[in-house]
XYZ file of C-alpha atoms in Angstrom:
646
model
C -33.110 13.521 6.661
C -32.090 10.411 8.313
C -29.039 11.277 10.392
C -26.336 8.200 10.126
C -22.783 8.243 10.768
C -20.577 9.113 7.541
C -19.745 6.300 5.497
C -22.744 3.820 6.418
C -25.880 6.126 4.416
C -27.252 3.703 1.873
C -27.048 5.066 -1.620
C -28.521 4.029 -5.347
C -24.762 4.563 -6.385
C -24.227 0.875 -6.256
C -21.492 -1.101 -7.822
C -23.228 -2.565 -10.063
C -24.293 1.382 -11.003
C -20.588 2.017 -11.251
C -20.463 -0.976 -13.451
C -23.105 0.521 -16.224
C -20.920 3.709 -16.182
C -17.504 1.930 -16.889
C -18.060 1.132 -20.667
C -15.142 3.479 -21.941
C -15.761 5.301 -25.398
C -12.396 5.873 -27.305
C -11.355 6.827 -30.563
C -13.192 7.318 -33.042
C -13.488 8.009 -36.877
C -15.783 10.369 -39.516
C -16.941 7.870 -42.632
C -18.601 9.538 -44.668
C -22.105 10.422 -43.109
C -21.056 7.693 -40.811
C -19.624 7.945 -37.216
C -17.423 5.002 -36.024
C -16.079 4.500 -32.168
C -15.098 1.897 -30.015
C -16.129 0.765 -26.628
C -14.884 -1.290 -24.109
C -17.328 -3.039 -22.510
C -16.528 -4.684 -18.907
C -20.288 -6.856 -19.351
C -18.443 -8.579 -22.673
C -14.909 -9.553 -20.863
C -13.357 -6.197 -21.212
C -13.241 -6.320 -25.103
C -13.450 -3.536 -27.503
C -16.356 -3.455 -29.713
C -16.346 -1.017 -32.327
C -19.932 0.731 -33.420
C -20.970 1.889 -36.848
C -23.828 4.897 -36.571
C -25.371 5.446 -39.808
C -27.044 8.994 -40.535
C -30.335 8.144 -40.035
C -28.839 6.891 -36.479
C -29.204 2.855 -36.530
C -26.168 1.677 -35.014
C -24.368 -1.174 -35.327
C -21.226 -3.578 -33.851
C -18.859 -4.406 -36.325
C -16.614 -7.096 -35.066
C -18.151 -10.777 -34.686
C -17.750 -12.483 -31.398
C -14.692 -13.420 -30.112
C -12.763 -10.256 -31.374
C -11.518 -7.164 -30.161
C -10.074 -4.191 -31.221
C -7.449 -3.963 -28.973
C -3.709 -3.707 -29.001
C -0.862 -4.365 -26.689
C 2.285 -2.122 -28.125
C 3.438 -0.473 -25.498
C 1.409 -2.565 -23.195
C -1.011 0.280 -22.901
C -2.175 0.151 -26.706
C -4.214 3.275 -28.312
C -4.834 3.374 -31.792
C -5.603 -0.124 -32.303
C -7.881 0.695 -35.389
C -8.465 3.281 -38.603
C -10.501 3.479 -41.686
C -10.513 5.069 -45.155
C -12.928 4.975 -47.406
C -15.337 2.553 -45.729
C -12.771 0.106 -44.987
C -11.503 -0.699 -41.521
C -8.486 -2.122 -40.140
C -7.992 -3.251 -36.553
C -5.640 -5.156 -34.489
C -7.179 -8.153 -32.526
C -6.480 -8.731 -28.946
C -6.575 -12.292 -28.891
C -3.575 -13.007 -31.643
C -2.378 -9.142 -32.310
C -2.471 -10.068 -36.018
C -3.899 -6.849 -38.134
C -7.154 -7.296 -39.363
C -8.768 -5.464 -42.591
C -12.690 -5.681 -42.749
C -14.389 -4.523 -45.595
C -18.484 -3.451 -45.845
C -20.881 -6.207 -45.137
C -17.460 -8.857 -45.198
C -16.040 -10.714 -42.218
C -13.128 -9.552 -40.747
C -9.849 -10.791 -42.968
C -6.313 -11.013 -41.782
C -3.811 -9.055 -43.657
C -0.418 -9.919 -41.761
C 0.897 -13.445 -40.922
C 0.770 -15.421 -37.730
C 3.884 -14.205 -35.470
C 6.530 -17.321 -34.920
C 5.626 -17.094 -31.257
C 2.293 -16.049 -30.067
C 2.048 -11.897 -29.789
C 5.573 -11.818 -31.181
C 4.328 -8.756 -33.907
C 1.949 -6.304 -32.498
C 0.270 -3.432 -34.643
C -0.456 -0.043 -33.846
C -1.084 3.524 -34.921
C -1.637 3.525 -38.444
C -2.587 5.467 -41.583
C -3.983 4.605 -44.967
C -2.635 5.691 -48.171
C -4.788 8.392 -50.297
C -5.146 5.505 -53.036
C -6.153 2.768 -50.195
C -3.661 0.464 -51.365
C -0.591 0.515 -48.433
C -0.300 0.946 -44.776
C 1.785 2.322 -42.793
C 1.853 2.472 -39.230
C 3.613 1.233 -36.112
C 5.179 -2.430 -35.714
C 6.572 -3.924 -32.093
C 8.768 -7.301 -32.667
C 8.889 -9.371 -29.587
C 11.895 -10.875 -30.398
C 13.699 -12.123 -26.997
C 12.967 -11.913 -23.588
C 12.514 -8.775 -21.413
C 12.901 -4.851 -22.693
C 16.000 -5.782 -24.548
C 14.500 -7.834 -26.720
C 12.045 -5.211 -28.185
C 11.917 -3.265 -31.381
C 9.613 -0.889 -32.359
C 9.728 0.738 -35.994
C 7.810 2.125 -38.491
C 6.250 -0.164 -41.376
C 4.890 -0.397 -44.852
C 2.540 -2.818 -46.117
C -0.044 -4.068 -48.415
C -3.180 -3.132 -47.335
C -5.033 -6.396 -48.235
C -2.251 -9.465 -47.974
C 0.384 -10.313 -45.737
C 3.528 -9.580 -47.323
C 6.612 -8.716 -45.732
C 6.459 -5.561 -44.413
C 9.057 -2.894 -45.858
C 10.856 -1.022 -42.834
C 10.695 2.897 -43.524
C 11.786 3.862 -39.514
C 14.112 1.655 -37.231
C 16.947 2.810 -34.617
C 15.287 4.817 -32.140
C 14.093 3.305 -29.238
C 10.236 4.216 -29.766
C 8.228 5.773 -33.123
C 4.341 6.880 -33.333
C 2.013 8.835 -35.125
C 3.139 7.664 -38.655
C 0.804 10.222 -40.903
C 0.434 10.252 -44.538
C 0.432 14.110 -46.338
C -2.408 14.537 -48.253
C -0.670 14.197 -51.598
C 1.400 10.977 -50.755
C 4.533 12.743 -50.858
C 5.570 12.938 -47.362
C 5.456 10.824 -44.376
C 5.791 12.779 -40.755
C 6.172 10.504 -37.971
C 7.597 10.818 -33.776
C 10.524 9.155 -32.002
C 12.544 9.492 -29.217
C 14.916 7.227 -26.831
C 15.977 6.192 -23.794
C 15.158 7.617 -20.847
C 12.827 10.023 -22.248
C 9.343 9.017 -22.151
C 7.033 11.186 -24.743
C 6.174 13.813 -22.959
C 9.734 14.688 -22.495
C 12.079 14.878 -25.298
C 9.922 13.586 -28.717
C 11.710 14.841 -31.990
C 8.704 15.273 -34.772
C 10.304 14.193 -38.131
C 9.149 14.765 -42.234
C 10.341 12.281 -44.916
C 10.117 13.032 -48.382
C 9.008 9.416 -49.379
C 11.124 9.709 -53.175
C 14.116 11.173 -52.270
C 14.241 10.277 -48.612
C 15.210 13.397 -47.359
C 14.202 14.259 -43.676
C 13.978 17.153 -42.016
C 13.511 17.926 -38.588
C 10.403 19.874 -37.996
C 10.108 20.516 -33.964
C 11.686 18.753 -30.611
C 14.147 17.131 -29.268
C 15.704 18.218 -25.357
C 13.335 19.866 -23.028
C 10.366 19.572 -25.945
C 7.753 17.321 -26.192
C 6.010 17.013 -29.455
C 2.760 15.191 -30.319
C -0.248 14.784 -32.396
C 1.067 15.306 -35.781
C -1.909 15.796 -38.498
C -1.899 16.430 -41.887
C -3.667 19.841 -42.992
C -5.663 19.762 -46.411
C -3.124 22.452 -47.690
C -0.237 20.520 -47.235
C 0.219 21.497 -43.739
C 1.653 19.740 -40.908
C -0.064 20.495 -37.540
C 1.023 19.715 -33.738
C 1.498 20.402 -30.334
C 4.444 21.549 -28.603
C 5.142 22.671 -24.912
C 7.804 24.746 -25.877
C 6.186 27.310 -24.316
C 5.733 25.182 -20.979
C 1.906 24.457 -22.767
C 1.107 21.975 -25.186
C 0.449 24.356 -27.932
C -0.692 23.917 -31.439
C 1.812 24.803 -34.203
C 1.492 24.649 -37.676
C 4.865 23.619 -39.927
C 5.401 24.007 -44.197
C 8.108 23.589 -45.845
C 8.679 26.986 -47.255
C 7.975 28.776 -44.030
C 8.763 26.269 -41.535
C 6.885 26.469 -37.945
C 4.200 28.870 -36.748
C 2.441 29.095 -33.586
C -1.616 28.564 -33.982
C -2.838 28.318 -30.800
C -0.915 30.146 -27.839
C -2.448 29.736 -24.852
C -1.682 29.252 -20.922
C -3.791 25.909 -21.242
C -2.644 22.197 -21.805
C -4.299 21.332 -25.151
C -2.456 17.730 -24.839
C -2.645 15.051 -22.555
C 0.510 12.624 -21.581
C 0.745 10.169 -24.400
C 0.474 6.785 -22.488
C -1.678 5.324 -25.460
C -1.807 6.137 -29.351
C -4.132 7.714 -31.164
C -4.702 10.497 -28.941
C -6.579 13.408 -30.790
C -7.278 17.027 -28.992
C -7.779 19.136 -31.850
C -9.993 18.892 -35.117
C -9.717 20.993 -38.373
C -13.065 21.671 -40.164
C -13.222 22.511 -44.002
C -13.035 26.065 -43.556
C -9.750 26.296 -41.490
C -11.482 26.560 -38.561
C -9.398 24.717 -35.292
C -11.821 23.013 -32.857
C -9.538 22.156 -30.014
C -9.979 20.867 -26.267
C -8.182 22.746 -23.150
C -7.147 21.595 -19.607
C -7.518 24.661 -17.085
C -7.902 24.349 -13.334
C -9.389 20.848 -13.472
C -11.491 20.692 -15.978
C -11.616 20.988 -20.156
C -13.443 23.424 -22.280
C -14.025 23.615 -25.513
C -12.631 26.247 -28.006
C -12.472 27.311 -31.680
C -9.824 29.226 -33.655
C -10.790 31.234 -36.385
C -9.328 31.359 -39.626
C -8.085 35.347 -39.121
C -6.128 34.059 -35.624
C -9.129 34.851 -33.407
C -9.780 32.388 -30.666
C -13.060 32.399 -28.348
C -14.619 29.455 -25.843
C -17.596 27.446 -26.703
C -20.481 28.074 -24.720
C -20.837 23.960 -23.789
C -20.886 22.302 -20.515
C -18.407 19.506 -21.126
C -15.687 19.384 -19.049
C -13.555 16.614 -20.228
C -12.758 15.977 -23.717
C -11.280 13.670 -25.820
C -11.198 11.951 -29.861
C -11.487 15.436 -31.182
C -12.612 14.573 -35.043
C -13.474 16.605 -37.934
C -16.862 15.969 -39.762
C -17.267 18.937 -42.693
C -17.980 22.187 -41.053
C -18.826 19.895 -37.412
C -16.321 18.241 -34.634
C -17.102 15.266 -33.520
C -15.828 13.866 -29.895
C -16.018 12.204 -26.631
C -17.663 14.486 -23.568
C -18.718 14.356 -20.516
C -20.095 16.990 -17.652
C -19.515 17.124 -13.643
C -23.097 15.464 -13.753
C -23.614 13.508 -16.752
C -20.657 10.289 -17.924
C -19.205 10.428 -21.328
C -21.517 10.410 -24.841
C -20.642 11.150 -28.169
C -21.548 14.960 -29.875
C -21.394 16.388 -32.845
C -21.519 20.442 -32.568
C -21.503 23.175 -35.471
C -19.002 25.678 -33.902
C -20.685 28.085 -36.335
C -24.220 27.795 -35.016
C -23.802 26.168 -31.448
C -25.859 22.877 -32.817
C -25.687 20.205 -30.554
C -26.413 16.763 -31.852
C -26.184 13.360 -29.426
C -24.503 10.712 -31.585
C -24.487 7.890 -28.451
C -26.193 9.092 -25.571
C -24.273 9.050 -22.390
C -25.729 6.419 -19.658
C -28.914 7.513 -17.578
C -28.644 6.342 -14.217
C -31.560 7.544 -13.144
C -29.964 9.542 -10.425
C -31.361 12.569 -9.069
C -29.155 15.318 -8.813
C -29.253 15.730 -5.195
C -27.118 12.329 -4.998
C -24.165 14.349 -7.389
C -21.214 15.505 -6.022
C -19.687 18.605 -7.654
C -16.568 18.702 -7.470
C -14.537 22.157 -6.859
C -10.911 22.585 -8.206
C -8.263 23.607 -5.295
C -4.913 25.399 -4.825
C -2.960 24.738 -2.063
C -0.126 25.504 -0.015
C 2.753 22.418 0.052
C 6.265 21.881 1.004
C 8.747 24.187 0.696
C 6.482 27.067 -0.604
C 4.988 25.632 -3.621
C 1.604 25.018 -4.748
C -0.533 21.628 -5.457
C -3.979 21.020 -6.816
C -6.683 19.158 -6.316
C -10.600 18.792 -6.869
C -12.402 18.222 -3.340
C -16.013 16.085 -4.339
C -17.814 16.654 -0.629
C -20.382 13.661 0.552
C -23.734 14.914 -0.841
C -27.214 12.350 -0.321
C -30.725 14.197 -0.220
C -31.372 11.384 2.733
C -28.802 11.524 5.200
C -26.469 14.090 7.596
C -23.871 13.137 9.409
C -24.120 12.994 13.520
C -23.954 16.669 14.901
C -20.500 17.828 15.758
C -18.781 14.857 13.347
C -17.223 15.791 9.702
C -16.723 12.891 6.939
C -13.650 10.614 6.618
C -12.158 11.347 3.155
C -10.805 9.354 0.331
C -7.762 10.645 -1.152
C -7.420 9.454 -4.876
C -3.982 9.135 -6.517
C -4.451 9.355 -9.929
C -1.681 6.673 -12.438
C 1.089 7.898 -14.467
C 2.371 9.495 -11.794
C 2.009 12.076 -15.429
C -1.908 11.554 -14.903
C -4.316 14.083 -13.867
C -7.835 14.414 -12.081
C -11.019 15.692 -14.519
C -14.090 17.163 -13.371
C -16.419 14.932 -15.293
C -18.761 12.573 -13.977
C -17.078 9.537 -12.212
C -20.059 7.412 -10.331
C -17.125 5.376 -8.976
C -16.379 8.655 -6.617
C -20.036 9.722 -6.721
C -20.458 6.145 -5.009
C -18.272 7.307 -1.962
C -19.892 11.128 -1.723
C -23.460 9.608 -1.422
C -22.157 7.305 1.212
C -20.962 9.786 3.537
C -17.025 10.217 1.950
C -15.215 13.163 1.092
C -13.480 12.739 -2.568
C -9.872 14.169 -2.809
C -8.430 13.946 -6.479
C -5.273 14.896 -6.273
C -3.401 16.295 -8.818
C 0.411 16.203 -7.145
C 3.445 18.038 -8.903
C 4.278 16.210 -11.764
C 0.456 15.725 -13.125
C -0.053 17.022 -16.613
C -2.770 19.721 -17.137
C -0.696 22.615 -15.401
C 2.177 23.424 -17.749
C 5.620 21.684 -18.557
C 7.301 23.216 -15.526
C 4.726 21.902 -12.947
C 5.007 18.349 -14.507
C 9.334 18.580 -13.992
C 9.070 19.282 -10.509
C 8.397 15.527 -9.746
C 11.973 14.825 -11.681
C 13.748 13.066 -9.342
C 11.204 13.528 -6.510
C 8.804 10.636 -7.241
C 7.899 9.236 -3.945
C 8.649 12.477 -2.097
C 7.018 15.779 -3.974
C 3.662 13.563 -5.016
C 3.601 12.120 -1.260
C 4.103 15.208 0.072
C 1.059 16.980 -2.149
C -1.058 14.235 -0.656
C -0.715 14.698 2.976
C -0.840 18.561 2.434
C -3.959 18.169 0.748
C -5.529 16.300 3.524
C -4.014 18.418 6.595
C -5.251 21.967 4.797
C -9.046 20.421 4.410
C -8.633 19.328 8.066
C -7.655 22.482 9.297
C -10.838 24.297 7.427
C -12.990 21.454 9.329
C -14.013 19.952 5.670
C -12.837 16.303 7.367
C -11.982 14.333 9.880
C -8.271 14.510 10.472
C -8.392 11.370 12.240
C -10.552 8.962 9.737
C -8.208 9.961 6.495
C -7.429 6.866 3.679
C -5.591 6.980 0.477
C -6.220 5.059 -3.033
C -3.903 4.692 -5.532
C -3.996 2.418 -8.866
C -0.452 1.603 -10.558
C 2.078 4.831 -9.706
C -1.000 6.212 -7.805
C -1.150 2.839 -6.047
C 2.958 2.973 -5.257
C 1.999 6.697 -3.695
C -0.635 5.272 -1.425
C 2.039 2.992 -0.263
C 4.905 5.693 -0.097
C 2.821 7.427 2.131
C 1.241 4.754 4.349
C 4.916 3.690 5.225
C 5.822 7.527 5.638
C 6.671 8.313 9.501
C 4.612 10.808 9.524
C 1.477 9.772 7.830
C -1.419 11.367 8.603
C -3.681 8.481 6.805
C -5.676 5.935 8.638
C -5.712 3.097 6.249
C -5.035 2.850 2.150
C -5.635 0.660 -0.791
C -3.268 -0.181 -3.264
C -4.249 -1.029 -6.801
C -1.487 -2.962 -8.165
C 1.105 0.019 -6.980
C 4.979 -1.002 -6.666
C 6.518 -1.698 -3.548
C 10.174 -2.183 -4.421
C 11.684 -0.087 -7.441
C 14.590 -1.611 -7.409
C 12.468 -5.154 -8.150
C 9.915 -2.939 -11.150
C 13.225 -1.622 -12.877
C 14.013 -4.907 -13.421
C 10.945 -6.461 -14.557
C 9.011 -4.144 -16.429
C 8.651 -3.642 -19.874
C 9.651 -1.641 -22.389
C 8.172 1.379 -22.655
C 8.587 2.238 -18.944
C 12.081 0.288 -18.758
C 14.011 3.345 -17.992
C 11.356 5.691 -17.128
C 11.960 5.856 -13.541
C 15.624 7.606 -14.803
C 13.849 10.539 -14.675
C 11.693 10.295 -11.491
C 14.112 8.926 -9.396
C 17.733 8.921 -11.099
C 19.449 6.404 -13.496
C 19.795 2.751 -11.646
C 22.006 1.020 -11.149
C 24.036 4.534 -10.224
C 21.603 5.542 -7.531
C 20.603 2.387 -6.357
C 20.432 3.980 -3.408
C 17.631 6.495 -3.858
C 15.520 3.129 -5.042
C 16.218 1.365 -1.985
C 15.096 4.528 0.472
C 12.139 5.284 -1.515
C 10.372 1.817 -1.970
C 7.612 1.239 0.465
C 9.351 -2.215 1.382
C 12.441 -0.975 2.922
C 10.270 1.229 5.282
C 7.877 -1.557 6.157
C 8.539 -1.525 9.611
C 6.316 2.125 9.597
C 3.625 1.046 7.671
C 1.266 0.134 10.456
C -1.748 1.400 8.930
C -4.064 -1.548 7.488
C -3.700 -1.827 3.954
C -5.914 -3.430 1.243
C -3.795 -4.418 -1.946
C -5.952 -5.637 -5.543
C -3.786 -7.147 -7.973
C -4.322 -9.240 -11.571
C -2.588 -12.072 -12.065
C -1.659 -11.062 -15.907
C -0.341 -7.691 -15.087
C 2.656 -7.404 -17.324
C 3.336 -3.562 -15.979
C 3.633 -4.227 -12.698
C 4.373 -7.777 -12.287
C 1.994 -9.449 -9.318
C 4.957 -10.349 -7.135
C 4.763 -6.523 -6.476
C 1.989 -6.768 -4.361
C 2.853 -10.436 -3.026
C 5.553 -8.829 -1.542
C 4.181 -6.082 0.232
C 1.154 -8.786 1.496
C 3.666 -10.792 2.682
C 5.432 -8.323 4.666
C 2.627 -6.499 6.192
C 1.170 -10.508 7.226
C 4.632 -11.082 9.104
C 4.091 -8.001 11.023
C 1.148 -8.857 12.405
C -0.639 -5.213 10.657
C -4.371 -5.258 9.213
C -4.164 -6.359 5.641
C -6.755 -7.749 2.748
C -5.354 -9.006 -0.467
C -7.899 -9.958 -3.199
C -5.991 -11.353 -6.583
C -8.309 -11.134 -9.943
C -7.246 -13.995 -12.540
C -7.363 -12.884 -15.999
C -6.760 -9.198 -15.519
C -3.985 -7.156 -16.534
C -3.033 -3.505 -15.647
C -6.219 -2.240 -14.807
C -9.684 -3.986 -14.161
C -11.466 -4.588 -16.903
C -14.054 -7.437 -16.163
C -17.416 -6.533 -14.845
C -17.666 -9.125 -11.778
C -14.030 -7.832 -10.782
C -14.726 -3.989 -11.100
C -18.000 -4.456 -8.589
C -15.989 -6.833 -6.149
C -12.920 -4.105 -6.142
C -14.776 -1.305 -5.379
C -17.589 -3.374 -2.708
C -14.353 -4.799 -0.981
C -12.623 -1.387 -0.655
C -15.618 0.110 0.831
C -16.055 -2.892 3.582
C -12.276 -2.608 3.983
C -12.799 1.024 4.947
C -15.872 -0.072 7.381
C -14.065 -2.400 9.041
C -11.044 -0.639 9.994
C -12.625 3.031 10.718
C -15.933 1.378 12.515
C -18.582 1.600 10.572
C -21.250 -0.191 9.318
C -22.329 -1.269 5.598
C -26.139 -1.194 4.408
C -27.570 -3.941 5.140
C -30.030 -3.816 2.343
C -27.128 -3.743 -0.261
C -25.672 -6.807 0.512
C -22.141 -5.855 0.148
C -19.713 -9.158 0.847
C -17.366 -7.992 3.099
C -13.532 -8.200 2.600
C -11.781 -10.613 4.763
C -8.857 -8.528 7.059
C -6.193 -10.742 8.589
C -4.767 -9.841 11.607
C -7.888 -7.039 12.764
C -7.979 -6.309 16.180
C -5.072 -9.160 16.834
């Protein structure tokens, strides 16, 4: 083994690697003997292509160039697209009109062009039994910032563009609009102002001739998602009533009963539609995904109540979809990226629908990642999964240990998995210790854990981070003195929040188009997220003050630290004159800062050329500023840094 100083081994974990691994698989639909998904492909501009694979496998895109199945409610989209009966209907990024496209026809649009240009968007829908109506989710963009947004619930035609017939309007935000089986009932979600969903989410039934509604499950201190029809006239969901997001069933006659009750997350934070963890097969059996100390598993209900884990190696799930007496999903393993699998629950059959990307890695270049529990302030516990530097070919100079990359995950509701990520596996072969951190108020740990960042956003998460980093250190796992943080969006305000922190432990940070003043975001965001910092820091303009202390600007004078900030220029979440403020600042004080801006991308990188630079610029960043050298052979441009060594 070639012995190199940490950070500077060469690695096959390129960027360009990274790049072949960042086509994201989504939802995806059962069509008869036909599997449909979508994929968003960074190589194509970021779009969302959507895949057809027939039984005898040939598969096949089904959107013509120029379109993509992508939608912008809520600015984070989800459930841009659903079928019955062979047909297909999608909302297009380019004009968010809704789209219907038929077998072997080009794609047709079924609603009218908005007044102004994205005015309507389209989201989250459902098919009648009959194939003749729509309903689903409808955002007018009707004036100009949050105020001037409605979302409701919508009938149409599901082949013309007539005016749409409003079945849900008044509360702030509605999803999940589902169809019973019989066409009798509609069940949909909805909450307000300042919850976000996975807060307070009220789970509604309408009976669609008498318009009667009743009240099935939510409302303060329960979040509710995921509603699905049953073949018996059952509704299904999940609830964290029980601090985990359970599965319930509701009828009519007998109202709600629990069917899975488990000390597991079976849901996820619903920052996008269309979210599925659980599939019903034909015979009442419940295939359903659950979160536990990092990682997913599979596991299957029985009809008589039993519940056992699958013997299957995937440890992050997503897309759950019935096929017969088969589920159908999204996995992916500590050492192999996301494919597509059907399994027989019954049997243990294990059929690859879309193979997941060979690399052509050996396993010696592989980080494993192991899930931690650590001490934090004031006596409580955080969690992370620690990936240590692994390459067959190099060790690190005797008597040295690794610098380490702390990752702040988004949200802040997000959480760390412990699938395959070759964008961490591309720091671990270079000599980096991987920290995923998974602060107080990440999902996957229970309702409780997720409240104790209420109100403590920029103080509880921070907190979890340097903890994290000093208990490694003190275990001699890294180098206490060559420690950096990465954030993207509330992971990227973190990084900040604890750069400008007086203590800070950390050596240097990126920020991926993170906020620097709150006071600046609560004013310019959008919608969905308009209030939402109510709950993590108070309501504004009442504590005005708690906005002021906690944004990274107001404590600029202590963030010393050099700082590398990526923005793009159509970020409509966090506007770009978050990070040309914090640029600015750290330029008039003379500190270490890079600032790269990416036209054309919006809250998270989704062009091929940009992904590569992002991560190759980070990475010289980190060189530069901690002292060590690139591989030469890998011709990595570096980043420039203003004011280094002046």
């Amino acid at each position: 083994m070639t012995v190199a100083p940490f950070g500077s081994w060469s690695s096959p974990i390129t960027s360009a690697l990274v790049l072949e691994d960042s086509v994201r698989l989504g939802a995806l639909f059962v069509d008869g003997d036909a599997v449909v998904w979508e994929e968003a492909r960074p190589s194509e501009g970021g779009r969302v292509q959507l895949v057809r694979r027939a039984a005898d496998g040939t598969r096949t895109d089904l959107l013509p160039d120029g379109m993509s199945a992508r939608t912008a409610v809520h600015e984070y989209g989800g459930g841009a697209w659903w079928m019955r009966g062979g047909v297909l209907w999608f909302a297009n990024w380019a004009d968010q009109r809704l789209y219907r496209l038929r077998p072997g026809a080009a794609p047709e649009p079924i609603t009218a062009p908005p007044a102004t240009p994205r005015a309507d968007r389209w989201a989250d829908g459902d098919t009648s039994v009959d194939g003749t109506s729509i309903v689903c989710v409808r955002e007018c963009h009707g004036g100009p910032g949050a105020t001037g947004v409605r979302n409701e619930i919508v009938r149409i035609a599901a082949d013309r563009a007539d005016e749409p017939e409003v079945l849900v309007s008044g509360p702030d935000f509605v999803a999940a609009p589902r169809l019973s089986p019989d066409g009798a009932r509609m069940a949909w979600l909805q909450w307000n102002h300042p919850s976000m969903p996975w807060d307070d989410v009220e789970l509604l039934v309408r009976d669609i001739a008498t318009g009667a509604q009743t009240v099935v499950a939510g409302g303060p201190g329960e979040s509710v998602g995921e509603p699905r029809w049953q073949p018996d006239g059952a509704l299904s969901f999940l609830s964290d009533r029980t601090d985990w997001w359970n599965l319930y069933h509701w009828l009519p006659d007998s109202g709600v009963e629990p069917v899975v009750h488990t000390d597991a997350e079976l849901g996820v934070a619903a920052w996008q539609f269309g979210v599925s963890r659980s599939a019903t097969l034909d015979d009442g059996t419940v295939v359903f995904a659950r979160y536990r100390d990092g990682r997913d598993g599979l596991a299957v209900r029985a009809v008589d109540g039993a519940i056992r884990d699958l013997d299957q190696p995937f440890t992050a799930l997503s897309a759950l979809c019935s096929a017969g007496d088969a589920v159908v999903f999204v996995g992916g393993t500590p050492t192999s990226a996301a494919g597509i699998y059907r399994l027989d629950p019954a049997t243990g059959e294990l059929t690859v629908l879309r193979r997941p990307p060979e690399f052509g890695i050996e396993p010696g270049y592989l980080s494993v990642p192991e899930h931690l529990t650590y001490p934090t302030r004031a006596g409580a516990e955080a969690h992370a999964l620690f990936y240590p530097p692994t390459n067959p070919g190099f060790t690190g100079p005797d008597g040295q240990l690794p610098p380490v990359r702390v990752q702040v995950h988004g949200g802040p509701t997000g959480t760390g998995h412990s699938s395959l990520k070759t964008s961490y596996q591309y720091w671990t072969s270079r000599g980096f210790a991987v920290v995923d951190v998974n602060h107080r108020g990440s999902t996957g740990y229970g309702r409780r854990y997720r409240e104790a960042l209420r109100g403590a956003w920029g103080v509880a998460d921070v907190e979890d981070c340097m903890a994290a980093v000093s208990w490694l250190a003190a275990r001699g796992r890294v180098d206490g003195a060559r420690l950096t943080i990465s954030g993207s969006s509330a992971g990227g305000y973190t990084a900040l929040a604890a750069l400008a922190h007086k203590d800070t432990p950390f050596a240097a940070g990126t920020d991926r188009y993170g906020v620097a003043d709150l006071e600046a975001f609560v004013k310019d965001t959008h919608k969905f997220e308009s209030h939402y910092l109510d709950g993590l820091i108070g309501p504004y303009p009442q504590r005005r003050d708690v906005y002021v202390e906690r944004s990274p600007i107001t404590h600029i004078a202590d963030l010393t630290r050099p700082v590398l900030v990526l923005q793009g220029t159509e970020d409509a979440v966090v506007p770009p004159s978050q990070s040309r403020l914090i640029v600015d600042a750290l330029r008039g004080q003379g500190v270490p800062v890079a600032y790269l801006l990416f036209d054309g991308e919006q809250h998270g990188f989704r062009l091929g050329a940009n992904i590569c630079r992002a991560l190759d610029a980070e990475l010289s960043f980190y060189g530069q500023v901690l002292g060590f050298e690139l591989p030469a052979a890998e011709g990595i441009d570096p980043v420039e840094v203003e004011n280094l060594g002046g």
